[in-house]
Amino acid sequence: MAKGRVSIVVERCKACGFCVEFCPTKVLALSSAFNSKGYHPPHVVHPEKCSGCDLCGMYCPDFAIYGTKVKTVGAQEVDDES
Amino acid sequence: MSDLTNPVEPFLRSDRMPHIWCPGCGIGTTVNCFARALIESKIDLEHLALVSGIGCTGRVAGYVKLDSFHTTHGRAIPFATGLKLANPKLNVVVYSGDGDLSAIGGNHLIHAARRNIDLKVICVNNLIYAMTGGQTAPTTPGHAITSTSPYGTCEPAFNLPHLVEAAGAVYVARWTTFHVRQLARSIAEAFQKKGFSFIEVISPCPTLYQRRNKLGDGLDTMKYYKEKSKVRHGAPTSEAGLTMTGEIVVGKFVDRDRPDYQTLVRAQLAESLGDRFVEQAEMVCS
């Protein structure tokens, strides 16, 4: 079960690749799809590996990605912040 | 999209996004760290003001949802000084670039450090004048090719931590945009200090500096920071000079205590005026 979840605001991304490079568990990869400005935003390739450390969120110069911890209560996933 | 929002979203003017900074530029990362430092240190945003000058980093004032002021070129520190003196309860942050702070505003930088005015200065150093087209800045390291030095720079560069330490700053640190957690911690630490705090952040400028010098893009520069930076807390700042491809000494260099300007003014007036000295009334803005 993944400990965290990554959220990506695709339209803000400028495809610098910082999040892909510095994700400690290598959750992300740049996708082949374009956003409306013509950049390739990242997408989640290994959602189960995400630890929710939010390092991608700290590196992102465009405020386009962030990680959140997910608490597991029984079998149901509950977002940490809500 | 999910129902969650980015933790830094409350600190940003979302209607102005996406910002003007180039892909691979590190200024956004420093703003991110700054916002996270504000979250961590639980600073009262009602008593916080951000002042920036001109340049790429000068745009920060327009993107943060705080009381912010975008001043004239090089005059971020004088504006911030006035703000702090008029309302001593404010936490005043100066957020600007190396060209603004150390070139046209160099005089103000050293004198604010000498007087020890209680300002938090965050200097994003991309080693070049980025917004005006990549001219040689006082921080451009030797042999770097810029638009005004096509055969390489011959001038010696400023070593900013050394400069502000010599001028009298109480807190001096340097990080790169790779050291996000350390940078956020450092900014939070500077908020605890009373006096002139200076944090230099080395940041890539892929469009002008890295491209002209064939140093790759923003990501390559981040990898270079990761590989070549060395954390040396308390290192003598005289040894922290920057070169184009050499080692980058990072860390907290100076953390000392010295009475700040307002303490000195108050002490001086109390001594000279005796009973006639009246404390400045609290400023109320309505």
Coordinates of N, CA, C and O in Angstrom, one line a residue, chain A residues 18, chain B residues 24 126-128 140-146 202-225 227-228 243-246 248:
Chain A
F18 N 13.0 18.3 -12.6 CA 13.6 18.3 -11.2 C 12.9 17.2 -10.4 O 13.5 16.4 -9.7
Chain B
G24 N 13.4 25.3 -15.8 CA 14.8 25.0 -15.3 C 15.3 26.1 -14.4 O 16.4 25.9 -13.8
N126 N 22.2 34.0 -9.4 CA 22.3 33.2 -10.6 C 23.5 33.5 -11.4 O 23.7 33.2 -12.6
L127 N 24.4 34.3 -10.8 CA 25.8 34.6 -11.4 C 25.7 35.5 -12.6 O 26.7 35.6 -13.3
I128 N 24.6 36.1 -12.9 CA 24.5 36.9 -14.1 C 23.3 37.9 -14.0 O 22.5 37.8 -13.1
T140 N 29.7 37.2 -11.4 CA 30.0 36.3 -12.4 C 31.5 35.7 -12.2 O 32.4 36.5 -12.1
P141 N 31.6 34.4 -12.1 CA 33.0 33.9 -11.9 C 33.9 34.0 -13.1 O 33.4 34.2 -14.2
G142 N 35.2 34.0 -12.8 CA 36.2 34.2 -13.9 C 36.0 33.2 -15.1 O 35.6 32.1 -14.9
H143 N 36.3 33.8 -16.2 CA 36.3 33.0 -17.5 C 34.9 32.7 -18.0 O 34.8 32.1 -19.1
A144 N 33.8 33.1 -17.3 CA 32.5 32.8 -17.8 C 32.2 33.7 -19.0 O 32.5 34.9 -19.0
I145 N 31.5 33.2 -20.0 CA 31.1 33.9 -21.2 C 29.7 34.5 -20.9 O 28.8 33.8 -20.5
T146 N 29.6 35.8 -21.1 CA 28.4 36.5 -21.0 C 28.2 37.4 -22.2 O 29.1 37.5 -23.0
I202 N 22.3 29.8 -4.5 CA 22.9 29.7 -5.9 C 21.8 29.0 -6.7 O 21.3 28.0 -6.3
S203 N 21.5 29.6 -7.8 CA 20.4 29.1 -8.7 C 20.8 29.1 -10.1 O 21.6 29.9 -10.6
P204 N 20.3 28.1 -10.9 CA 20.6 28.1 -12.3 C 20.0 29.1 -13.1 O 18.9 29.6 -12.8
C205 N 20.6 29.6 -14.2 CA 20.0 30.4 -15.2 C 20.2 29.7 -16.5 O 21.1 30.1 -17.2
P206 N 19.4 28.7 -16.8 CA 19.7 27.9 -18.0 C 19.6 28.7 -19.3 O 20.3 28.4 -20.3
T207 N 18.8 29.7 -19.3 CA 18.6 30.5 -20.6 C 19.8 31.3 -21.0 O 20.2 31.4 -22.1
L208 N 20.5 31.9 -20.0 CA 21.6 32.8 -20.3 C 22.9 32.3 -19.8 O 23.9 32.2 -20.6
Y209 N 23.1 32.0 -18.6 CA 24.4 31.6 -18.1 C 24.8 30.2 -18.5 O 25.8 30.1 -19.1
Q210 N 23.9 29.3 -18.2 CA 24.3 27.9 -18.5 C 24.4 27.6 -20.1 O 25.3 27.0 -20.5
R211 N 23.5 28.3 -20.8 CA 23.5 28.0 -22.3 C 24.8 28.6 -22.9 O 25.5 28.0 -23.7
R212 N 25.1 29.9 -22.5 CA 26.3 30.5 -23.1 C 27.6 29.8 -22.8 O 28.5 29.8 -23.5
N213 N 27.6 29.2 -21.5 CA 28.8 28.6 -21.1 C 28.8 27.1 -21.3 O 29.7 26.4 -20.8
K214 N 27.8 26.6 -22.1 CA 27.7 25.2 -22.4 C 27.7 24.3 -21.2 O 28.5 23.3 -21.1
L215 N 26.9 24.7 -20.2 CA 26.9 23.9 -19.0 C 25.6 23.1 -18.9 O 25.2 22.7 -17.8
G216 N 24.9 23.0 -20.0 CA 23.7 22.2 -20.0 C 22.4 23.0 -19.6 O 22.4 24.2 -19.6
D217 N 21.4 22.3 -19.2 CA 20.2 22.9 -18.8 C 20.0 23.0 -17.3 O 21.0 22.7 -16.5
G218 N 18.8 23.4 -16.8 CA 18.6 23.5 -15.4 C 18.9 22.2 -14.6 O 19.5 22.2 -13.5
L219 N 18.4 21.1 -15.2 CA 18.6 19.9 -14.5 C 20.0 19.5 -14.4 O 20.5 19.0 -13.4
D220 N 20.8 19.7 -15.5 CA 22.3 19.4 -15.4 C 22.9 20.2 -14.3 O 23.8 19.7 -13.6
T221 N 22.5 21.5 -14.2 CA 23.1 22.3 -13.2 C 22.7 21.8 -11.8 O 23.5 21.8 -10.9
M222 N 21.5 21.4 -11.6 CA 21.1 20.8 -10.3 C 21.9 19.6 -10.0 O 22.3 19.4 -8.8
K223 N 22.2 18.8 -11.0 CA 23.1 17.6 -10.8 C 24.5 18.0 -10.4 O 25.1 17.4 -9.6
Y224 N 24.9 19.1 -11.0 CA 26.3 19.7 -10.7 C 26.3 20.1 -9.2 O 27.2 19.9 -8.5
Y225 N 25.2 20.8 -8.8 CA 25.1 21.3 -7.4 C 25.2 20.1 -6.5 O 25.8 20.1 -5.4
E227 N 26.5 17.2 -7.0 CA 27.8 16.5 -7.0 C 28.9 17.4 -6.4 O 29.7 16.8 -5.6
K228 N 28.9 18.7 -6.7 CA 30.1 19.5 -6.3 C 29.9 20.3 -5.1 O 30.8 21.0 -4.6
T243 N 33.6 29.4 -8.3 CA 34.2 29.3 -9.6 C 33.2 28.7 -10.6 O 32.1 28.3 -10.1
M244 N 33.6 28.6 -11.9 CA 32.5 28.2 -12.8 C 32.1 26.7 -12.7 O 31.0 26.4 -12.8
T245 N 33.1 25.9 -12.5 CA 32.8 24.4 -12.4 C 33.3 23.8 -11.2 O 33.3 22.6 -11.1
G246 N 33.9 24.6 -10.3 CA 34.5 24.0 -9.1 C 33.5 23.7 -8.0 O 32.3 23.7 -8.2
I248 N 31.4 24.0 -4.6 CA 30.5 25.1 -4.0 C 30.5 24.8 -2.5 O 30.0 23.8 -2.1

